[in-house]
mmCIF file of C-alpha atoms in Angstrom:
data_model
loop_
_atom_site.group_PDB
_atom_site.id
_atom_site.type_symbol
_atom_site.label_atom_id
_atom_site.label_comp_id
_atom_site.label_asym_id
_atom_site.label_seq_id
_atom_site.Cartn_x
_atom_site.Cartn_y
_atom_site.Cartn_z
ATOM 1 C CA UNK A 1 -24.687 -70.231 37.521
ATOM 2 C CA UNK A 2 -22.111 -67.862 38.837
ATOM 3 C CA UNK A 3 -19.775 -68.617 36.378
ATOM 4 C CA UNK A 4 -22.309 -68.394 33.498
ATOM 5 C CA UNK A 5 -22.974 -64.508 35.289
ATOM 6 C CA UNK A 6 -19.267 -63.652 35.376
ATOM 7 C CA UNK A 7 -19.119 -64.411 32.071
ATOM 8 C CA UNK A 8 -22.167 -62.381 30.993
ATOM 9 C CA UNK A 9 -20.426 -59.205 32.581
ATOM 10 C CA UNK A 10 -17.028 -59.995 30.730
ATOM 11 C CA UNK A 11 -18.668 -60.145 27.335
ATOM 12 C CA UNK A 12 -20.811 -56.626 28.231
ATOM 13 C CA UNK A 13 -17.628 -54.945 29.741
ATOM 14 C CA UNK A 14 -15.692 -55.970 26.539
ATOM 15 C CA UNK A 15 -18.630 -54.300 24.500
ATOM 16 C CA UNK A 16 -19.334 -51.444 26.470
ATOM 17 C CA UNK A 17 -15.764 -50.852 26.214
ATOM 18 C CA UNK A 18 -15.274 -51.400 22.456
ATOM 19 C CA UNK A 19 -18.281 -49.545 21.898
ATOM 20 C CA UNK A 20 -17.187 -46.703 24.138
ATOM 21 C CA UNK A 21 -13.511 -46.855 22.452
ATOM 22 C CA UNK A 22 -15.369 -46.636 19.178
ATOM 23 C CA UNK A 23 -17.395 -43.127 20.054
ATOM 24 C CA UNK A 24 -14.372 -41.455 21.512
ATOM 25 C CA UNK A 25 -12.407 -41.884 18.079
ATOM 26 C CA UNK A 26 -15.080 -40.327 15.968
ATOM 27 C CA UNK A 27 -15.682 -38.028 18.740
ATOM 28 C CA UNK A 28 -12.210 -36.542 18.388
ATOM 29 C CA UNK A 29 -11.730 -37.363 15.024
ATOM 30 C CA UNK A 30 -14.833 -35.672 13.949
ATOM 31 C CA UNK A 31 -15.277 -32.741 16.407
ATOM 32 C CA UNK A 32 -12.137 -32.385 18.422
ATOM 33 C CA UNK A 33 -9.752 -32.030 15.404
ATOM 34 C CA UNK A 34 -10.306 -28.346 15.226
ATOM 35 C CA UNK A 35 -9.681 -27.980 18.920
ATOM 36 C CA UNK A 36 -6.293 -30.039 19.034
ATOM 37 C CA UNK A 37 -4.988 -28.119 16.283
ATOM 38 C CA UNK A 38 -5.895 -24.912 17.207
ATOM 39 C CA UNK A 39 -4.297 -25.666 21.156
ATOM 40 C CA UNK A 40 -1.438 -27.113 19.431
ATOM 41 C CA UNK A 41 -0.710 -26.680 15.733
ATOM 42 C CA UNK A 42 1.855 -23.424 15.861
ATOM 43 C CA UNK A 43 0.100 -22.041 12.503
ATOM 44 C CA UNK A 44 -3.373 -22.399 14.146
ATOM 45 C CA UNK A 45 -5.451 -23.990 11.752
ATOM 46 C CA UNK A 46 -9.513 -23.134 12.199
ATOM 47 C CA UNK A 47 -12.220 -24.740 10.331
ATOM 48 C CA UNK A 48 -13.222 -21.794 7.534
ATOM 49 C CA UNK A 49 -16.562 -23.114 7.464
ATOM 50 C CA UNK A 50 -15.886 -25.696 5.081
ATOM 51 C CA UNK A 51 -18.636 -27.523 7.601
ATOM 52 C CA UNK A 52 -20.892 -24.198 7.638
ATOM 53 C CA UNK A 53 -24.125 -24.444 6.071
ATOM 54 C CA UNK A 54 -23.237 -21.586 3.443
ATOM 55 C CA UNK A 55 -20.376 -23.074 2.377
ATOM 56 C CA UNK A 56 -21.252 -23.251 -1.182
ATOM 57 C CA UNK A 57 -22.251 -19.415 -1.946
ATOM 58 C CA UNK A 58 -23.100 -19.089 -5.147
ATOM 59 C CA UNK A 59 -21.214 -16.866 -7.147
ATOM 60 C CA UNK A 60 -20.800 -13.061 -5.805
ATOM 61 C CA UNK A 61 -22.376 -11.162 -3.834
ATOM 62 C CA UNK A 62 -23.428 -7.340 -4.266
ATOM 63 C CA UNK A 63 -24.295 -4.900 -2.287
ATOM 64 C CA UNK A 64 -26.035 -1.068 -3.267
ATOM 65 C CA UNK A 65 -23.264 0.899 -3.605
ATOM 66 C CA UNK A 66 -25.613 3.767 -4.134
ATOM 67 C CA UNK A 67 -26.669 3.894 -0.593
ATOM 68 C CA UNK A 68 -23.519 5.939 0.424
ATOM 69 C CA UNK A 69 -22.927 7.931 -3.331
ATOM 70 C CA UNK A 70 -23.276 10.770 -1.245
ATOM 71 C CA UNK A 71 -20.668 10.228 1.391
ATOM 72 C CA UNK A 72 -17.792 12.462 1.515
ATOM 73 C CA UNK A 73 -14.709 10.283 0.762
ATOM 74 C CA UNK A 74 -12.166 12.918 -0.593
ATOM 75 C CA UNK A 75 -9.195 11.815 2.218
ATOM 76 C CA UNK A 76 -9.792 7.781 1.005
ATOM 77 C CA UNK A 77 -9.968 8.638 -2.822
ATOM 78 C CA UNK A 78 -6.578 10.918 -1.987
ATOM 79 C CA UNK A 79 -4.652 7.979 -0.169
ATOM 80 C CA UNK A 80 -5.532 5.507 -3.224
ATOM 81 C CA UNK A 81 -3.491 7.986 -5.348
ATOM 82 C CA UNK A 82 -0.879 8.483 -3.344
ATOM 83 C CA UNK A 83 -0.572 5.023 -1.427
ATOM 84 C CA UNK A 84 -0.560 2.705 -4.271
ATOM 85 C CA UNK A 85 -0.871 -1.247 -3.159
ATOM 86 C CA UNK A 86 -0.772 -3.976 -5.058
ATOM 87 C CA UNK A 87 -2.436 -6.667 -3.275
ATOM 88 C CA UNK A 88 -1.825 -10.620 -4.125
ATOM 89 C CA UNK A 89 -4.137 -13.056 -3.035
ATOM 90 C CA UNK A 90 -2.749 -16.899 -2.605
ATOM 91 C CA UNK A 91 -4.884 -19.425 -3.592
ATOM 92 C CA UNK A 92 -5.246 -22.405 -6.115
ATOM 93 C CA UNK A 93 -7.807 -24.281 -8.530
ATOM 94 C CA UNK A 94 -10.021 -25.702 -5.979
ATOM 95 C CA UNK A 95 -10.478 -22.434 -4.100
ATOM 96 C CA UNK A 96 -11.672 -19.946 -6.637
ATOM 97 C CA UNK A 97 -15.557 -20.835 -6.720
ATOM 98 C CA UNK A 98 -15.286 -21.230 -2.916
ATOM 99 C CA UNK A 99 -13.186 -18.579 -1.749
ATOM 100 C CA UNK A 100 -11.297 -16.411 -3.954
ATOM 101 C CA UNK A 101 -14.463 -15.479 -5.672
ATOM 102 C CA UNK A 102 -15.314 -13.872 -2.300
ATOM 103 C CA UNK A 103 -12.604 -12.033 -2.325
ATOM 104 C CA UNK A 104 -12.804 -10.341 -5.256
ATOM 105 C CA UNK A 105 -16.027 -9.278 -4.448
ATOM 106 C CA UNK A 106 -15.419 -7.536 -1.260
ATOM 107 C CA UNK A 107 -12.085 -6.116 -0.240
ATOM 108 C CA UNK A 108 -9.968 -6.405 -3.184
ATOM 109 C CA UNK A 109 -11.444 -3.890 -5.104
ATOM 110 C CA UNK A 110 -10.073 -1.065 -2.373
ATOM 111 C CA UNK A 111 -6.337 -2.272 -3.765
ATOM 112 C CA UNK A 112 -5.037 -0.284 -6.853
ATOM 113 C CA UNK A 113 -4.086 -3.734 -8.427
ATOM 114 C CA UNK A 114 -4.533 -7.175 -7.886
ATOM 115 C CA UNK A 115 -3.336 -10.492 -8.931
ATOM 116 C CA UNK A 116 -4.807 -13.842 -7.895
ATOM 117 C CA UNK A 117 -1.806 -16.402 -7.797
ATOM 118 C CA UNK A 118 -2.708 -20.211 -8.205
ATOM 119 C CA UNK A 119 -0.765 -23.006 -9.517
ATOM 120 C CA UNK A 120 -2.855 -23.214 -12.987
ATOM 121 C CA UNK A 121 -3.356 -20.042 -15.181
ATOM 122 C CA UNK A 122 -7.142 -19.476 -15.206
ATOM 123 C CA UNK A 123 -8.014 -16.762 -18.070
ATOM 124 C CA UNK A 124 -11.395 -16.626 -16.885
ATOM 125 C CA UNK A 125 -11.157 -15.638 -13.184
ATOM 126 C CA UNK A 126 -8.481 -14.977 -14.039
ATOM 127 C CA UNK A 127 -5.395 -15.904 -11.960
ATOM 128 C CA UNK A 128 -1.762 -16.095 -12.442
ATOM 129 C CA UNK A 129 -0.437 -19.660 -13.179
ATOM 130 C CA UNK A 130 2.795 -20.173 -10.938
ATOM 131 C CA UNK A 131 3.812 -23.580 -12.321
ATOM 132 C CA UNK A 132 3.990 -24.749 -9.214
ATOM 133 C CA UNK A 133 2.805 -27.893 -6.782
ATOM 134 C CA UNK A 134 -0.755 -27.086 -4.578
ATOM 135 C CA UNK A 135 -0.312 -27.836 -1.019
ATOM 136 C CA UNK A 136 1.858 -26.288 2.480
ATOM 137 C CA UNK A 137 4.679 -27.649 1.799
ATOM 138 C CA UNK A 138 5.180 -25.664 -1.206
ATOM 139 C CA UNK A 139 3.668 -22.308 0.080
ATOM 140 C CA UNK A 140 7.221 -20.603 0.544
ATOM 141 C CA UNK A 141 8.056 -21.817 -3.657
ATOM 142 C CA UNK A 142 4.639 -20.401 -4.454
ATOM 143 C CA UNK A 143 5.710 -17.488 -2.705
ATOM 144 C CA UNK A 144 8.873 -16.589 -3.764
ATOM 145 C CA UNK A 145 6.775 -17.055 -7.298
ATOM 146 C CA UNK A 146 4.623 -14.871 -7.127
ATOM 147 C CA UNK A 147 6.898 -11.935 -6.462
ATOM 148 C CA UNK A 148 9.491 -12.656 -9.114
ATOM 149 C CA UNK A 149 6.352 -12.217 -11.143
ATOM 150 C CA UNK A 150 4.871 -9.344 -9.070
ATOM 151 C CA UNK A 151 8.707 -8.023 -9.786
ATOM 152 C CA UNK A 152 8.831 -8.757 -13.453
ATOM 153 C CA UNK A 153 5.416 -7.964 -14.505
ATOM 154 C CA UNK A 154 4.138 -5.311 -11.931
ATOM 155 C CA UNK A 155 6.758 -3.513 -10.299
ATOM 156 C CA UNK A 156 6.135 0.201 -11.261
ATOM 157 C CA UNK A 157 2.243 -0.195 -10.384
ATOM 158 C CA UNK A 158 2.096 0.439 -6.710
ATOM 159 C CA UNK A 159 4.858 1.373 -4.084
ATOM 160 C CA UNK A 160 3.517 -1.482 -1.699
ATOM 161 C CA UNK A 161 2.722 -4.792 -2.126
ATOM 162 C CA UNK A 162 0.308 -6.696 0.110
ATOM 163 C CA UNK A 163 0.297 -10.448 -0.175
ATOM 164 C CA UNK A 164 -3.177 -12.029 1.342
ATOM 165 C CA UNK A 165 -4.816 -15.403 1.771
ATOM 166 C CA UNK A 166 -8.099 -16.457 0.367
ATOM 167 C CA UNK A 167 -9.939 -16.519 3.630
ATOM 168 C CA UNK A 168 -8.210 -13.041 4.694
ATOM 169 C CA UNK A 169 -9.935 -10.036 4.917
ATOM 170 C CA UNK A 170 -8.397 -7.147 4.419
ATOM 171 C CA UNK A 171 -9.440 -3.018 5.083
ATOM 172 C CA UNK A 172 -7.219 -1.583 2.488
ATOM 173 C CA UNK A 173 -8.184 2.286 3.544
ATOM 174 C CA UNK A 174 -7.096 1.251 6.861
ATOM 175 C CA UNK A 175 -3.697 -0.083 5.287
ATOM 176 C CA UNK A 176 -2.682 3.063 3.564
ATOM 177 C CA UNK A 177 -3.272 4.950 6.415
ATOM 178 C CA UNK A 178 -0.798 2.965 8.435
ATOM 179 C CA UNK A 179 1.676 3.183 5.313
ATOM 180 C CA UNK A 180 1.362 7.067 4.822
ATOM 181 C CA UNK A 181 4.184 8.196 7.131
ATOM 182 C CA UNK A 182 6.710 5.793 5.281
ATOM 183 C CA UNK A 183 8.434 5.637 1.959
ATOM 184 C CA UNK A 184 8.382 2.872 -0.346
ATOM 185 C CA UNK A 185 12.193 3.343 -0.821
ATOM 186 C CA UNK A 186 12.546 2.169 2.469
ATOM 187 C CA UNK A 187 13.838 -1.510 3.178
ATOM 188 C CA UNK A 188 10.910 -2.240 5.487
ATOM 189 C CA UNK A 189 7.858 -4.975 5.565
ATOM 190 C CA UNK A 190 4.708 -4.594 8.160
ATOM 191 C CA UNK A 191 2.307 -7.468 9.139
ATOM 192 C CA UNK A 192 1.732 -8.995 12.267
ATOM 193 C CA UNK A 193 4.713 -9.620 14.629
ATOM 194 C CA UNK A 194 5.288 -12.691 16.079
ATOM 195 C CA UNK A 195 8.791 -13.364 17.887
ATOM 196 C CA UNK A 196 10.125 -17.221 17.692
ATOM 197 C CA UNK A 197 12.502 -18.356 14.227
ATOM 198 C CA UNK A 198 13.541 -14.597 13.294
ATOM 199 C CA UNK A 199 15.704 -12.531 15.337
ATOM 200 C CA UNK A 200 13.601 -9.339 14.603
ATOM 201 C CA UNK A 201 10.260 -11.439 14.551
ATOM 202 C CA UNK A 202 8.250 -12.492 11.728
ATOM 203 C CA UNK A 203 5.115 -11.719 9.976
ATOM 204 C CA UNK A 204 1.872 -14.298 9.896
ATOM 205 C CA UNK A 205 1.305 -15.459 6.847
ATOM 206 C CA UNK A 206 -2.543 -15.490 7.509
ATOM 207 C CA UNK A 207 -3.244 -11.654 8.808
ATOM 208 C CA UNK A 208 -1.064 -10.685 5.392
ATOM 209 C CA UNK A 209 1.804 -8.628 5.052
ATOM 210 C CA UNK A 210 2.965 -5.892 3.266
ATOM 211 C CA UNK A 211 6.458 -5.386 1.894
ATOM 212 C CA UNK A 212 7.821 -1.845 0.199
ATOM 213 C CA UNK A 213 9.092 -1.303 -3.225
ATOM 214 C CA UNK A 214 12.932 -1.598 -2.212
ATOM 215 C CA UNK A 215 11.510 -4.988 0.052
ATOM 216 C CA UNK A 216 10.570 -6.421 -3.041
ATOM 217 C CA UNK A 217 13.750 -5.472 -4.817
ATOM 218 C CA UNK A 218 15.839 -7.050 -2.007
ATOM 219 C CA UNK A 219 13.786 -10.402 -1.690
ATOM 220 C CA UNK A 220 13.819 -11.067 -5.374
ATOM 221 C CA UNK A 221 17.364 -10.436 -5.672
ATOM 222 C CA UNK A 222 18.604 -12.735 -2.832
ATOM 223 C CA UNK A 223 16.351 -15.469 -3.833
ATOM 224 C CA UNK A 224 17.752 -15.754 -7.532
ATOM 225 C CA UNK A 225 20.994 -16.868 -5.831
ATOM 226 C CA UNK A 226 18.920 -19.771 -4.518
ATOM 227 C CA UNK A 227 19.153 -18.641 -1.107
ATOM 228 C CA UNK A 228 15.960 -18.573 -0.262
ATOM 229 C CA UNK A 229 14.373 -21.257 -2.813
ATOM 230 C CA UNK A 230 13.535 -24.222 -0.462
ATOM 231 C CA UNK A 231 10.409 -26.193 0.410
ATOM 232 C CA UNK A 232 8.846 -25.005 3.725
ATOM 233 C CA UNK A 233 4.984 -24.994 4.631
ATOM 234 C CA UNK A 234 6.209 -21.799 6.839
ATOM 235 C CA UNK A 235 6.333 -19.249 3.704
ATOM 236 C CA UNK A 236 6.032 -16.340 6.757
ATOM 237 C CA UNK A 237 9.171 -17.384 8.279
ATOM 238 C CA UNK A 238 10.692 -18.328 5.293
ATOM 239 C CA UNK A 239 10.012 -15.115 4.079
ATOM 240 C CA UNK A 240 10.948 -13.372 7.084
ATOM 241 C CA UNK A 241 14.302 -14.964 7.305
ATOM 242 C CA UNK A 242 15.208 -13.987 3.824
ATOM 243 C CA UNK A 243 14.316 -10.039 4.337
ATOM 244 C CA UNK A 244 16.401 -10.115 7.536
ATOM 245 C CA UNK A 245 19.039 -11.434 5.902
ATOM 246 C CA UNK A 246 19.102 -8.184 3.753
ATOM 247 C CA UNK A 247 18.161 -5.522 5.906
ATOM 248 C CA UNK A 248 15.168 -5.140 5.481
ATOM 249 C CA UNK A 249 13.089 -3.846 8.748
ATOM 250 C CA UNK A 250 10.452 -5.534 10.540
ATOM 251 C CA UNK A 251 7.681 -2.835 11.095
ATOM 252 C CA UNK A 252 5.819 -2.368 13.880
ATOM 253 C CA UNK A 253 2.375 -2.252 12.606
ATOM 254 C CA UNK A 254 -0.037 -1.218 16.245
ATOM 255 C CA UNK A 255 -1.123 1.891 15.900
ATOM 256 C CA UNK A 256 -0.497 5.054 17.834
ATOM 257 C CA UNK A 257 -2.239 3.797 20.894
ATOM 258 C CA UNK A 258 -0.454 0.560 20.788
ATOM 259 C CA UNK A 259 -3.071 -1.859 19.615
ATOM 260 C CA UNK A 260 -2.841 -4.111 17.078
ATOM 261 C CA UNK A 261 -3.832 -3.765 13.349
ATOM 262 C CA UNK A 262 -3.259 -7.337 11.692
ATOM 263 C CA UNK A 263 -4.772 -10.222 12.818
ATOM 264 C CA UNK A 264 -4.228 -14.101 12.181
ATOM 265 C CA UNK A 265 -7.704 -15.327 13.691
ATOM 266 C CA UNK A 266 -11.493 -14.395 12.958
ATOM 267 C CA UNK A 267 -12.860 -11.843 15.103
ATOM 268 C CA UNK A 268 -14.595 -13.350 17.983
ATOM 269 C CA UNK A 269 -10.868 -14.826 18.780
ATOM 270 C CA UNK A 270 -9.729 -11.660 19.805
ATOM 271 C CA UNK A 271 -12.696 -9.559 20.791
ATOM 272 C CA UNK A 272 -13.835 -12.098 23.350
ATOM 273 C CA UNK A 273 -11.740 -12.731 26.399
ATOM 274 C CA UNK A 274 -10.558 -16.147 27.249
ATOM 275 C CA UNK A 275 -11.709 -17.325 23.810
ATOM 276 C CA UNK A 276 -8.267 -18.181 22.671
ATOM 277 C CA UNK A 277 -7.513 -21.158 25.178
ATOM 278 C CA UNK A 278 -4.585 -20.665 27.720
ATOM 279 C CA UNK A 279 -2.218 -23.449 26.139
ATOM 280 C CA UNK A 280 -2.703 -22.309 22.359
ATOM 281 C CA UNK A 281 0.234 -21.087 20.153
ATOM 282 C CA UNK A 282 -0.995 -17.805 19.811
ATOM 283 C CA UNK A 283 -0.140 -16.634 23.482
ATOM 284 C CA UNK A 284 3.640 -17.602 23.027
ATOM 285 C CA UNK A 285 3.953 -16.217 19.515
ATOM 286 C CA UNK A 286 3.141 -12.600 19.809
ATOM 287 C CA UNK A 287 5.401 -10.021 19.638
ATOM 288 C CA UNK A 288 3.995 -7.558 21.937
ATOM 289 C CA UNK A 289 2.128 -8.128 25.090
ATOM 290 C CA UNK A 290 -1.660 -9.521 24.309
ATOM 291 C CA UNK A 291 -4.932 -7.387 25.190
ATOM 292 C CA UNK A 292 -7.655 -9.240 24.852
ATOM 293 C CA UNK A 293 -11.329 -7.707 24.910
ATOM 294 C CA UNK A 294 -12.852 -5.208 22.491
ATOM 295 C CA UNK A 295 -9.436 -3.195 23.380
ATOM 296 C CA UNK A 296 -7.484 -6.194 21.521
ATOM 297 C CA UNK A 297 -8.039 -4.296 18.485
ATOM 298 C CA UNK A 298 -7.047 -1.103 17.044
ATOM 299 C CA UNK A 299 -10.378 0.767 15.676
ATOM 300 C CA UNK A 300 -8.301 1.172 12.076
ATOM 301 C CA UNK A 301 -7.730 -2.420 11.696
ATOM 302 C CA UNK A 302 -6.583 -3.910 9.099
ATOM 303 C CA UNK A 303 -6.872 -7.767 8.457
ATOM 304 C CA UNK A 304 -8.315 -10.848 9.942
ATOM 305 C CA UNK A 305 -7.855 -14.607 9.431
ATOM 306 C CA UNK A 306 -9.526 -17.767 8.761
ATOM 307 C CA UNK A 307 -12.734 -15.710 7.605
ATOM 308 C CA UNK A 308 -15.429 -17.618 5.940
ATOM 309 C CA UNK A 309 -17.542 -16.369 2.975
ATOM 310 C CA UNK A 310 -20.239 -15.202 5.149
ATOM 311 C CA UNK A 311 -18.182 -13.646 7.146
ATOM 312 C CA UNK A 312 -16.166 -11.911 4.181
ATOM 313 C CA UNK A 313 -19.932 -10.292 3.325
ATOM 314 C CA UNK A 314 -20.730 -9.505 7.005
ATOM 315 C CA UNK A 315 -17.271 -7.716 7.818
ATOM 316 C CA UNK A 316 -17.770 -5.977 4.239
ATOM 317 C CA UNK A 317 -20.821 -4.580 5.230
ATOM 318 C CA UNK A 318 -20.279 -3.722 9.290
ATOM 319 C CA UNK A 319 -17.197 -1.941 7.698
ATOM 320 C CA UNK A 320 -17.846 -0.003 4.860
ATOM 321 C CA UNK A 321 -22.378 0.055 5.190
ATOM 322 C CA UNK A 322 -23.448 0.078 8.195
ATOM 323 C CA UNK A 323 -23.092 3.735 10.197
ATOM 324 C CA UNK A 324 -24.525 4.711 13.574
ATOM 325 C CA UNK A 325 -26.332 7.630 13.493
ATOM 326 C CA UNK A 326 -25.250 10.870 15.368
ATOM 327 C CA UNK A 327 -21.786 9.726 15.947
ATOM 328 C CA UNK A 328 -18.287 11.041 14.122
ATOM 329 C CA UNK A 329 -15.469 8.488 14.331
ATOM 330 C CA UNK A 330 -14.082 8.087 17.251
ATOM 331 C CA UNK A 331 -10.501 7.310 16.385
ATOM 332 C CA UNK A 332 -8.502 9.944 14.296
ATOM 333 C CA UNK A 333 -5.132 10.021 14.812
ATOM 334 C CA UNK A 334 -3.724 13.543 15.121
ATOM 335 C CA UNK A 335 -0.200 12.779 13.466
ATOM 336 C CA UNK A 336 -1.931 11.007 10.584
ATOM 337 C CA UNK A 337 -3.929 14.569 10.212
ATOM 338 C CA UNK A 338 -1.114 16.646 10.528
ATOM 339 C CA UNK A 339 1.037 14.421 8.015
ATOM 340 C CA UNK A 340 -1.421 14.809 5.335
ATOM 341 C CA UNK A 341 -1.945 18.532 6.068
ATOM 342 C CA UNK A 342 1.810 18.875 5.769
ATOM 343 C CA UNK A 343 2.078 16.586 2.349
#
């Protein structure tokens, strides 16, 4: 009888455990896979809501652009003349309907010009075809791509050229602003700063960078000598590399009280203390020392990452709809006042 019991318990320990073996694989397979790569993948992948409920928007979005027809935006309207940006959106066939579209409903219409560049031509969307493989490890050939076209095809359109993600957003006021005290004849790019590969630091591809005129001149010019032309999933350091290589600056982009403009994560990831776990990538890749908290972020900020349609809508509207009422803003920055006084 004891025998028949001990074997009773082996066959319910072996199933407990099998079963229990079983739960903690789709546990972390399922749930945890976000987690582990955003402690531990260095380009800090985050789930853009591909699980989220809304997912599927359809089509665009609009809001009543009438509701502010009477709002005085003279200094704006001034900067789009005189800060011209192209902006270039990354993205490919399987994106448009779920992201892209999104974009180019919201923040993209701020830029002077913009291109959509995807590995297909699509004449409806429409988007630049790059003749080129989807997928990361091809990012830095897509790139390189899309400004020898940029170059080629668009070069005397703006004096800066932004390059964005699909699930970036993007103030483009805010972005002029930030450009107004430079030239575009300098040799100089601005984005946010992180320190490791690159001597003078390199810009996330995610929170979008922004490279002048004479940038763009330089980086097209050393990568037809094949320089630059290899396959990397790491397009911002690839990038980076290649503009050190020719002089060309690494801006600091915080504004004048030191915070930061660009930023690779959503929102909450920055504005919320602790959020951003201890171990993750993110605390050994920034430039400048971290503030986390509402003071994280500069008040003229100008890009966030991994942001999912909804969010795309909601940051559109807290940005450029919604206004408190009694209050002025609270963050002009005299120097920026005085430069366009003086220009």
């Amino acid at each position: 009888m004891a025998e028949q019991r001990s074997a009773i318990s082996v066959v319910m320990f072996l199933c407990g455990a099998g079963l229990g073996f079983i739960s903690c694989y789709v546990l972390i397979n399922v749930n945890g896979t976000m987690l582990m790569q955003f402690l531990n993948d260095p380009r800090g992948a985050v789930n853009d809501s591909d699980n989220h409920q809304h997912r599927d928007l359809e089509g665009m979005m609009t809001f009543n652009i009438s509701q502010h027809s009477d709002e005085n935006r003279s200094l704006a309207d001034d900067l789009y003349q005189r800060v011209r940006i192209l902006c270039w959106v990354m993205t490919g066939p399987q994106n448009l309907k779920k992201k892209a579209i999104h974009v180019k409903a919201t923040w993209a219409k701020k830029c002077n010009s913009v291109l959509f560049m995807s590995s297909k031509e699509d004449k409806d969307f429409p988007t630049v075809g790059l003749d080129v493989k989807e997928g990361r490890h091809h990012l830095n050939r897509k790139t390189i791509k899309a400004f020898q076209y940029v170059f080629d095809h668009h070069l005397n359109e703006a004096d800066w050229f932004l390059k964005a993600d699909d699930d970036t957003y993007l103030i483009v006021d805010n972005l002029r602003w930030l450009l107004l005290t430079y030239s575009p004849d300098q040799p100089i790019f601005f984005g946010r700063k992180f320190k490791p590969f690159v001597k003078q630091g390199f810009m996330s591809g995610g929170a979008g960078y922004v490279l002048s005129k004479e940038a763009v001149k330089r980086y097209v010019d050393i990568c037809k000598t094949g320089k630059c032309s290899y396959s990397t999933a790491e397009e911002d350091v690839a990038i980076s590399k290649c503009l050190e290589g020719v002089n060309v600056k690494a801006g600091d982009s915080r504004d004048t009280n030191k915070r930061e403009t660009f930023h690779p994560l959503p929102p909450e990831h920055h504005l919320i203390k602790h959020y951003i776990p201890r171990s993750s990538w993110y605390r050994k890749y920034c430039f400048y020392p971290i503030t986390e908290g509402p003071g994280c972020c500069s008040d003229l900020t100008v890009s966030f990452h991994y942001v999912d349609t909804v969010n795309m809508y909601l940051l559109e509207y807290l940005t450029y709809y919604l206004r408190p009422y009694g209050y002025k803003y609270r963050y002009y920055p005299e120097s920026a006042a005085k430069e366009l006084k003086q220009t």
